mmCIF file of C-alpha atoms in Angstrom:
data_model
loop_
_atom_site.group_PDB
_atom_site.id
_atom_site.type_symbol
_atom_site.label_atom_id
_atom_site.label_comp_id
_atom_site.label_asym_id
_atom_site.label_seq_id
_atom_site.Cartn_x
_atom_site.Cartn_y
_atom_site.Cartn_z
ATOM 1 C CA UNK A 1 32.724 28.742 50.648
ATOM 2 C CA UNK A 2 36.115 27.438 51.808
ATOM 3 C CA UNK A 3 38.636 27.820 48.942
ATOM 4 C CA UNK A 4 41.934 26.658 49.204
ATOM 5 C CA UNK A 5 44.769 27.523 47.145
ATOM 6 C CA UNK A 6 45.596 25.112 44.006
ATOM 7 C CA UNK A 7 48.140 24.243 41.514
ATOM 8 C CA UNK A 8 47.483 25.722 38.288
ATOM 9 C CA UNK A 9 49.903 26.869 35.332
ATOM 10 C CA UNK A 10 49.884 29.128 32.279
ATOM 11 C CA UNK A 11 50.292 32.990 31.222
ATOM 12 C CA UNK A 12 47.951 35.612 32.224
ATOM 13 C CA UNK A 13 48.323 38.943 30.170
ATOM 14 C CA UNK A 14 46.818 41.479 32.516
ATOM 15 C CA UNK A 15 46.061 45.291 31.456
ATOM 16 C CA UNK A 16 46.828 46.656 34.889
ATOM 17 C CA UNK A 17 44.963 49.727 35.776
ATOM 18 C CA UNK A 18 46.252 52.620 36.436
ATOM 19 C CA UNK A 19 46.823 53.641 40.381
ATOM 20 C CA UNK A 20 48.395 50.248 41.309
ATOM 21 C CA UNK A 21 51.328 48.793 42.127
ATOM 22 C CA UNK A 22 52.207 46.148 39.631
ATOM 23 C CA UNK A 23 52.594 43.839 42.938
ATOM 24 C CA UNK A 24 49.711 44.905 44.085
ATOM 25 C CA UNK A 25 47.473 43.953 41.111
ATOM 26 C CA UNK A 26 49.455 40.370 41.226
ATOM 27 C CA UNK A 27 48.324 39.718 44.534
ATOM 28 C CA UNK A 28 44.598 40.738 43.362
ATOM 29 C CA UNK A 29 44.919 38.273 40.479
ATOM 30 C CA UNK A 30 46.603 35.452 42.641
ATOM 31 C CA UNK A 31 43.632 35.705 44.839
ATOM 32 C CA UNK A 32 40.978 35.089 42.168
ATOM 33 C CA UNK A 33 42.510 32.162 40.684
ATOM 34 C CA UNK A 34 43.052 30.671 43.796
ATOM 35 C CA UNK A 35 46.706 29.828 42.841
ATOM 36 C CA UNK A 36 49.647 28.548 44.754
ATOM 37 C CA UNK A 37 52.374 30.350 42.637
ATOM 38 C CA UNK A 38 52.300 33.683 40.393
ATOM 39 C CA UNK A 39 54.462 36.193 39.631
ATOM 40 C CA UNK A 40 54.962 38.948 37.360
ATOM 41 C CA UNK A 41 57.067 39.867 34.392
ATOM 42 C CA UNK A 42 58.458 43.457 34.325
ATOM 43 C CA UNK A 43 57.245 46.184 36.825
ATOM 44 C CA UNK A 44 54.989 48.494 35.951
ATOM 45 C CA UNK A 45 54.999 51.758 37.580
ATOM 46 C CA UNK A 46 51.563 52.856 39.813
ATOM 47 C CA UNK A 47 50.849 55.484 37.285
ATOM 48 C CA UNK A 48 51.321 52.981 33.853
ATOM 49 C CA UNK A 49 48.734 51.042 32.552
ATOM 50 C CA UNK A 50 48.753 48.075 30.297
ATOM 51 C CA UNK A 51 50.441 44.916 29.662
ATOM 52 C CA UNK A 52 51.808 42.660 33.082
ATOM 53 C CA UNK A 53 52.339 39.308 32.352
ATOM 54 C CA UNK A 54 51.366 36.931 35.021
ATOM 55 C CA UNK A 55 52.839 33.845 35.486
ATOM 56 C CA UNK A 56 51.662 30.859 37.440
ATOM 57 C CA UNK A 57 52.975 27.562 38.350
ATOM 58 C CA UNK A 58 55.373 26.038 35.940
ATOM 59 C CA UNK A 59 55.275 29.478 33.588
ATOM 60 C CA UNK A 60 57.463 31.145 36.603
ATOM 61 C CA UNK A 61 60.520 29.296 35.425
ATOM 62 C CA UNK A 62 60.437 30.817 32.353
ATOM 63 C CA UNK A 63 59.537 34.290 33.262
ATOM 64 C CA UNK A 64 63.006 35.522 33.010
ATOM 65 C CA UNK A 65 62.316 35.206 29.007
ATOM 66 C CA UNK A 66 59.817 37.249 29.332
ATOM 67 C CA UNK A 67 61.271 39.785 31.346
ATOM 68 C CA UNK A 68 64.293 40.180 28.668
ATOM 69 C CA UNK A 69 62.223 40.632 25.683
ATOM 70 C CA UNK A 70 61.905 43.679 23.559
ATOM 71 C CA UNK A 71 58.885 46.248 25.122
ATOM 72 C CA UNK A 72 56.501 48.681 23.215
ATOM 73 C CA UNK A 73 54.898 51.760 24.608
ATOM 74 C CA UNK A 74 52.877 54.819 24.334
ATOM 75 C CA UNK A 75 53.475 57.408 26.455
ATOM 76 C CA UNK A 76 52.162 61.348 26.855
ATOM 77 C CA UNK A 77 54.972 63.835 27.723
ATOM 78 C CA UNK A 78 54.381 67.379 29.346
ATOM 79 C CA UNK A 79 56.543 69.586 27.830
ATOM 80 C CA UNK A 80 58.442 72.823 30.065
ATOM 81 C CA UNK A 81 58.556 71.076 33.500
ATOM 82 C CA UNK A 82 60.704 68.788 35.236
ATOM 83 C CA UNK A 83 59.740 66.490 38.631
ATOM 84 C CA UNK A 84 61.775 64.942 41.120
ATOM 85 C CA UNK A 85 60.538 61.532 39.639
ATOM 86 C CA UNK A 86 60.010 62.154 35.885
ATOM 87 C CA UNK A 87 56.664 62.133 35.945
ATOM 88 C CA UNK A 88 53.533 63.330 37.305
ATOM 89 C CA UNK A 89 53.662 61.750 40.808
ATOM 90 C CA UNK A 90 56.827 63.656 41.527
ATOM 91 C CA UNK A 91 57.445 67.693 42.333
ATOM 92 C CA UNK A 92 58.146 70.224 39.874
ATOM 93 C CA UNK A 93 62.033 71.165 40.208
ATOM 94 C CA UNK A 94 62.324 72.785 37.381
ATOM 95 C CA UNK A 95 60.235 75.365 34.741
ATOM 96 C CA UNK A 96 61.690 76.322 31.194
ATOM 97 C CA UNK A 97 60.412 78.156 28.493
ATOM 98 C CA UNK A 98 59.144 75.854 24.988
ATOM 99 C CA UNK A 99 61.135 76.839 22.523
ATOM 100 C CA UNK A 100 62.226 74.619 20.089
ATOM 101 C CA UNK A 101 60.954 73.804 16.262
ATOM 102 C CA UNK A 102 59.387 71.167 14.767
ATOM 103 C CA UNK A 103 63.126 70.184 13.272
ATOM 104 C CA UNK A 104 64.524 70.148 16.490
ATOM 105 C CA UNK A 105 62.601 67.773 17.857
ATOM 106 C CA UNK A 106 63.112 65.077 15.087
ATOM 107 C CA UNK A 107 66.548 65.769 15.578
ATOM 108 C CA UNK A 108 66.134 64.887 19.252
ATOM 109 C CA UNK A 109 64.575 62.308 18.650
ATOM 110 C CA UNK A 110 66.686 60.584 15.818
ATOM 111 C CA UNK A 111 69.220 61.043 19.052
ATOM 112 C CA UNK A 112 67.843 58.219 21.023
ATOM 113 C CA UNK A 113 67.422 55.960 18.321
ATOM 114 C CA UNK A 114 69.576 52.954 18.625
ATOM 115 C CA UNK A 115 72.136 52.046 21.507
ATOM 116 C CA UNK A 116 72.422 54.581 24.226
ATOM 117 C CA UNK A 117 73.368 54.968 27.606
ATOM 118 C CA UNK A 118 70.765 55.534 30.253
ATOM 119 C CA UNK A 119 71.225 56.190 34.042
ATOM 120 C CA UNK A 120 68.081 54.895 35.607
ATOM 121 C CA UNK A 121 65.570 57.251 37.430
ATOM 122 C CA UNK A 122 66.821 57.261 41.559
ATOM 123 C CA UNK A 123 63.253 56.476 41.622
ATOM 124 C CA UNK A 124 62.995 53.653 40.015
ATOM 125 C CA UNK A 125 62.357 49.507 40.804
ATOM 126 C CA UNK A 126 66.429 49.177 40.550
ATOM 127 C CA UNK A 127 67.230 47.318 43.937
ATOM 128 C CA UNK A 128 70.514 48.290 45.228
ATOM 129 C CA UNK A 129 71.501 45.590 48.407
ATOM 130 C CA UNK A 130 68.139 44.311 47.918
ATOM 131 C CA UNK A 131 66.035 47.205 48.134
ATOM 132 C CA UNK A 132 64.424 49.419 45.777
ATOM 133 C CA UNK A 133 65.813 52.419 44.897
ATOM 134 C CA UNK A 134 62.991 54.513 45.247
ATOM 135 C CA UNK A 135 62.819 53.534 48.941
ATOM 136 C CA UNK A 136 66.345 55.493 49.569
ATOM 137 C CA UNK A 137 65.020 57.805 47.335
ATOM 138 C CA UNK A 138 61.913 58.430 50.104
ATOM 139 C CA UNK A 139 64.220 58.744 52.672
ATOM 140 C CA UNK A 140 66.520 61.415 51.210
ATOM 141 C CA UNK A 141 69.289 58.854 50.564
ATOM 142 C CA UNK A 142 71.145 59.226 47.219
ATOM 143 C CA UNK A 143 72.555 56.324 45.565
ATOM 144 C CA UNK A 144 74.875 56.609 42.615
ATOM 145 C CA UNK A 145 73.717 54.581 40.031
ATOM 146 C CA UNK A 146 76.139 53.472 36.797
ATOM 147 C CA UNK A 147 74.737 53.985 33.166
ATOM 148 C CA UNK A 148 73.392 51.089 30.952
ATOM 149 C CA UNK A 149 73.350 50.176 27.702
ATOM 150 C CA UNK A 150 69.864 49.884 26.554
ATOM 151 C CA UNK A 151 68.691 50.073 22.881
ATOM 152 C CA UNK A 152 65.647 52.177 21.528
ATOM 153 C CA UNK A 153 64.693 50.335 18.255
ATOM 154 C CA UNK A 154 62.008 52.973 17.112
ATOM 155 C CA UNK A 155 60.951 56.177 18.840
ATOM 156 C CA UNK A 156 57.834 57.030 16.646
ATOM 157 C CA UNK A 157 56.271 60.786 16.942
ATOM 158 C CA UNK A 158 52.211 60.229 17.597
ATOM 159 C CA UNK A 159 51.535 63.845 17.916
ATOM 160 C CA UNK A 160 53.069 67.319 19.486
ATOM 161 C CA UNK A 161 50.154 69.903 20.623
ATOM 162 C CA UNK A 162 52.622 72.676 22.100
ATOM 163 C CA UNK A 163 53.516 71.400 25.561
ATOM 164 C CA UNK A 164 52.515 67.849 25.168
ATOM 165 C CA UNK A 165 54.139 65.458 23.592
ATOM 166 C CA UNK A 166 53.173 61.635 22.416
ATOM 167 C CA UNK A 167 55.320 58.690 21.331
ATOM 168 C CA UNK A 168 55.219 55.312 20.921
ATOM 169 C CA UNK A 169 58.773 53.358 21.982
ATOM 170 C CA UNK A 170 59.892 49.935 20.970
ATOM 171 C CA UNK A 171 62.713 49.230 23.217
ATOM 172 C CA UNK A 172 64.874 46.716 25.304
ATOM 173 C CA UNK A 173 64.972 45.294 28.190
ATOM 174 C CA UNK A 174 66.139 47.672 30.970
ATOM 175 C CA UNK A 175 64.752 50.735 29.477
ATOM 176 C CA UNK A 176 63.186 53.231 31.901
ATOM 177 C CA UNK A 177 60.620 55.719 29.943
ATOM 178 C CA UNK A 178 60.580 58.058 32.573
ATOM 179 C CA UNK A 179 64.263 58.676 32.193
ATOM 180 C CA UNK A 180 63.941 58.676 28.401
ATOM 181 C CA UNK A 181 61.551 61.666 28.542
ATOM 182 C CA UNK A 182 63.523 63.051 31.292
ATOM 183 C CA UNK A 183 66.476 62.987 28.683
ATOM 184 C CA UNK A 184 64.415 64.218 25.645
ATOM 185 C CA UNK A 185 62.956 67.733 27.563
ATOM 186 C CA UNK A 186 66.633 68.351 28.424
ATOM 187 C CA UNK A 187 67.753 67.916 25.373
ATOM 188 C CA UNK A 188 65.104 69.625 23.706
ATOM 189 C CA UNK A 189 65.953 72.482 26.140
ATOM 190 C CA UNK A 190 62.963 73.083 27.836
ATOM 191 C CA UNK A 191 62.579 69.852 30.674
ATOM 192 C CA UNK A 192 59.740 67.566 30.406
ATOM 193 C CA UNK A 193 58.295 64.439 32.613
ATOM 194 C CA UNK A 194 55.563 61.200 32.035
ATOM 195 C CA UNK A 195 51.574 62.499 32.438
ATOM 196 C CA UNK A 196 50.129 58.998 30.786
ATOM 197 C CA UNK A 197 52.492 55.568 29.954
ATOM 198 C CA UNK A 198 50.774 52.502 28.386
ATOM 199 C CA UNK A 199 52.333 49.433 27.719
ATOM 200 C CA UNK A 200 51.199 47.810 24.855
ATOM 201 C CA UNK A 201 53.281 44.743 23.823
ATOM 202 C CA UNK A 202 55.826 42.543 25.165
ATOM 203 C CA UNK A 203 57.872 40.453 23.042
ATOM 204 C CA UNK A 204 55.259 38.951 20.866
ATOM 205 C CA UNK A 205 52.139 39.130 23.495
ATOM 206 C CA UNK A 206 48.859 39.723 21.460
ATOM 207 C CA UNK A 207 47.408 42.991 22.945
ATOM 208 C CA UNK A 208 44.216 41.647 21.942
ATOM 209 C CA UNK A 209 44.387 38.847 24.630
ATOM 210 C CA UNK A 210 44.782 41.101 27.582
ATOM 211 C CA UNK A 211 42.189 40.715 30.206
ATOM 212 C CA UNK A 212 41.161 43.223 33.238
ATOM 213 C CA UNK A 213 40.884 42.975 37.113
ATOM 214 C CA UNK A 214 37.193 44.465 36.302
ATOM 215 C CA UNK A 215 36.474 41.772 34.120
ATOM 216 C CA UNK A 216 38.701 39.198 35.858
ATOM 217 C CA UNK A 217 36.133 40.317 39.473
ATOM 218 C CA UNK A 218 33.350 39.646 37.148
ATOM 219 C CA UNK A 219 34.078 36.657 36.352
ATOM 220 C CA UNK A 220 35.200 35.745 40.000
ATOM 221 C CA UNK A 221 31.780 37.006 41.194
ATOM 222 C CA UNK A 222 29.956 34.486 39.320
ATOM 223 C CA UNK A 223 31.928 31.744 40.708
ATOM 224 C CA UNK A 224 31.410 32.768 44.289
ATOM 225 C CA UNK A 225 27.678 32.786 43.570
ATOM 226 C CA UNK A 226 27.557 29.564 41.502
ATOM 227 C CA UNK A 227 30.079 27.416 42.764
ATOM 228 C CA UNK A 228 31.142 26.277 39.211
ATOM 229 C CA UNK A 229 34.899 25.285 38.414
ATOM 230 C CA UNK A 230 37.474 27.980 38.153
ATOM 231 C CA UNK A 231 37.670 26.302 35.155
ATOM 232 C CA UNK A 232 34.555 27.579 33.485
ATOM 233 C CA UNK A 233 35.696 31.037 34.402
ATOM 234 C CA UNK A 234 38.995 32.164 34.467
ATOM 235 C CA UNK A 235 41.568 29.580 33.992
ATOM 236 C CA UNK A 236 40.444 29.580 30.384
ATOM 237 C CA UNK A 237 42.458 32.474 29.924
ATOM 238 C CA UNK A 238 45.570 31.417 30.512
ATOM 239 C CA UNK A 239 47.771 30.935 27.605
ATOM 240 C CA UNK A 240 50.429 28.305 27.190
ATOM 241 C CA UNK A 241 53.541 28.040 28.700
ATOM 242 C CA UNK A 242 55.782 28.826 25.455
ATOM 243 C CA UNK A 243 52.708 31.748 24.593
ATOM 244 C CA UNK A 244 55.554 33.900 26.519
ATOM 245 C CA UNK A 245 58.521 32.507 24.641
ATOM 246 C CA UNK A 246 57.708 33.013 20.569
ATOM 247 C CA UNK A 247 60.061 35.350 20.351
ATOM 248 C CA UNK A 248 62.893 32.882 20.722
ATOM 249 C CA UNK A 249 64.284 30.945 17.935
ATOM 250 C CA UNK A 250 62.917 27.342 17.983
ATOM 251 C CA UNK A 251 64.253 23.914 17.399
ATOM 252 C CA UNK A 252 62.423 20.393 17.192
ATOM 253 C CA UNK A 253 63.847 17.239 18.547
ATOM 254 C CA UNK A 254 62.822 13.659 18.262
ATOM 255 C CA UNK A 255 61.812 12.054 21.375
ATOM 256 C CA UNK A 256 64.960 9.913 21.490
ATOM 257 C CA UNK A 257 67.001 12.905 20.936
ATOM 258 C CA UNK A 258 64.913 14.780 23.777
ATOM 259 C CA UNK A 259 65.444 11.293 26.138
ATOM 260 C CA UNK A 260 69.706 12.090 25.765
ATOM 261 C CA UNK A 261 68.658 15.699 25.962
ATOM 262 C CA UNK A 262 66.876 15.351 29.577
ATOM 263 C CA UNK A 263 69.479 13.018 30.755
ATOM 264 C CA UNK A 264 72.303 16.357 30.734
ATOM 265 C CA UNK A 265 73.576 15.064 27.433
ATOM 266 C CA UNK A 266 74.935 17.628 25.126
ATOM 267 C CA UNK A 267 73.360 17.298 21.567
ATOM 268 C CA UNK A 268 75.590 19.004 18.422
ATOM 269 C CA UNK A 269 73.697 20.116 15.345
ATOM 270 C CA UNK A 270 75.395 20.412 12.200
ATOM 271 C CA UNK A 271 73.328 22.755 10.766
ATOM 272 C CA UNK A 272 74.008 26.401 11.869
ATOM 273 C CA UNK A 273 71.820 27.265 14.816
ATOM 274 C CA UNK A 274 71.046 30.708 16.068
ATOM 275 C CA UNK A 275 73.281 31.534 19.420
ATOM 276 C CA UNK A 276 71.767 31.913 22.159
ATOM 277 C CA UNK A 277 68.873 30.861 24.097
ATOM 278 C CA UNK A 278 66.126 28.596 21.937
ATOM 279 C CA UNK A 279 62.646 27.002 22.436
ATOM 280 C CA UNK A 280 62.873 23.180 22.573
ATOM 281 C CA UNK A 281 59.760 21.153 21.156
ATOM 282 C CA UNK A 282 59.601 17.265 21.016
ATOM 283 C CA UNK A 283 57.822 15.411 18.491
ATOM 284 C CA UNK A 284 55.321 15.663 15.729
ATOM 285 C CA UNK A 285 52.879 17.409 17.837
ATOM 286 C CA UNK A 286 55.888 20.392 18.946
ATOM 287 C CA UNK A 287 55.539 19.304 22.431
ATOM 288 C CA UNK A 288 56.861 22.412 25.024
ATOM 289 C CA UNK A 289 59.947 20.681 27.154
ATOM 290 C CA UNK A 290 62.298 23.815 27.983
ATOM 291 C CA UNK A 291 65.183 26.462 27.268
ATOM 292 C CA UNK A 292 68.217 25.589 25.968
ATOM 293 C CA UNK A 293 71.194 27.941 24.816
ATOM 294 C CA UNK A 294 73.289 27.230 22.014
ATOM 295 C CA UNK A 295 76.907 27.781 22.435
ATOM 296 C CA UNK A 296 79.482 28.915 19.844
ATOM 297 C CA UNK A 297 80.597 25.649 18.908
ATOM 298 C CA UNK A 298 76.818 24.714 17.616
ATOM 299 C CA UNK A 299 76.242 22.730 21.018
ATOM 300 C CA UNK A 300 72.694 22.643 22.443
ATOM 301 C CA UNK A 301 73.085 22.548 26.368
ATOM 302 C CA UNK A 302 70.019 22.446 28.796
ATOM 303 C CA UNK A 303 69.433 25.330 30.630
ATOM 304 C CA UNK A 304 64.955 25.261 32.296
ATOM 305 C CA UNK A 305 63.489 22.191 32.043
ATOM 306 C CA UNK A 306 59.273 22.139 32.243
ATOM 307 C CA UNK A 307 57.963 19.849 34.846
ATOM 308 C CA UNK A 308 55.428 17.537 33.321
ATOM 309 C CA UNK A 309 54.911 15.727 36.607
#
């Protein structure tokens, strides 16, 4: 069967499997929808499972949203070692004894809670003149790397069973859980890296709508063998363009007000808007037309418009 590649748009919300590289499972997925454009929305290390949006088409423009949102995780911590990469992949560098108290710890972790600085891992995604830094990392090259301001909006305790350790993390953007537990065993004295990371949610992404590559080959299978549309199969689970995108504040226009909108006019509400960037929808029906970002002086100014054509 000779397929060739297609236009297609909408939201994907893979659970990648573990063992893959977050490109890697895009490139899987790209293949089985037969799509012309795709990308993905904030790495996921080889060893992390879980939630990797994929966009295609027209969703790519808007990926960046995605990308910035707030990100919740569950991750498994081995307590009294430390690894060149912060987790289990890596080599141990360091042993300590476990010897803190049950107090200790929720002091520790109280510690994190809010706005912090973080250096990222030299092992991580961070590109540094346009390569990754775990790359140098491979070849023995050291890169100094500047601290960020990230915020940790909860750090929740699942369980503690003497050297392991589970938590689940709501956190920004730019917020490297390797690091984070890298940071926690040193403060709690005794070292400790990632055995198990999970992403569970971002922004407002239903966990319940995640799909797999097992069940997304499945599916794929049956096409080969039937010839049916892709649409019986698997374009029915793509989600909307603005399904990425409910986490920003939303404002309605009417279509004439959209028609000076598109045409790079600026439009001034009196009412007090949130700052920032904001959904636009047109219309009774809360049509999906694009980003926007309010300035200071309650202007609305264009900023990604969705291609309807």
């Amino acid at each position: 069967m000779s397929l060739s590649y297609r236009k297609i748009t909408g939201v994907l919300l893979l659970d990648k499997p573990k063992g893959i590289s977050s490109n890697y499972a895009l490139q899987e997925v790209k293949r089985i929808f037969i799509a012309n454009k795709a990308g993905y929305t904030g790495t996921l290390d080889p060893l992390a499972t879980g939630m990797l949006p994929i966009c295609f088409g027209e969703a790519t423009k808007f990926a960046q949203y995605l990308t910035n949102a707030n990100k919740r995780y569950l991750v498994v911590a081995k307590l009294g070692k430390r690894t060149n990469t912060s987790d289990a992949y890596g080599v141990v560098v360091k042993e300590c004894p476990i010897n803190f108290n049950q107090k200790n710890l929720y002091d520790a972790l109280e510690s994190f809670k809010g706005n912090i600085l973080q250096v990222p891992s030299i092992f991580s995604a961070l590109k540094y003149k346009g390569s990754p830094l775990y790359k140098y990392a491979h070849k023995g090259i050291f890169i100094e790397r500047k601290s960020r301001l990230i915020t940790i909006h909860e750090l929740r305790l699942i369980r503690w069973n003497y050297d392991e350790l589970e938590l689940e993390i709501n956190c920004s953007k730019g917020t490297y859980i390797r690091t984070l537990v890298d940071d926690l065993g040193e403060k709690l004295g005794c070292s400790a890296y990632v055995i198990a990371l999970r992403r569970l949610q971002v922004a407002n992404c239903c966990y319940n709508k995640m799909i797999t590559l097992d069940q997304l080959y499945r599916l794929f299978s049956v096409f080969i063998k039937t010839g049916i549309s892709l649409k019986n199969f698997v374009d029915q689970l793509l989600l909307p363009i603005d399904s990425q995108l409910s986490h920003l504040p939303m404002i309605n226009l009417p279509s004439f007000t959209v028609t000076k909108f598109k045409q790079g006019q600026l439009i001034f509400f009196d009412e007090l808007l949130p700052k920032g960037f904001i959904r636009i929808t047109e219309g009774k029906l809360y049509k999906f037309i694009g980003i926007a970002k309010v300035t200071n002086d309650n202007y609305i100014v264009l900023h990604r418009l969705l291609n309807n054509d």
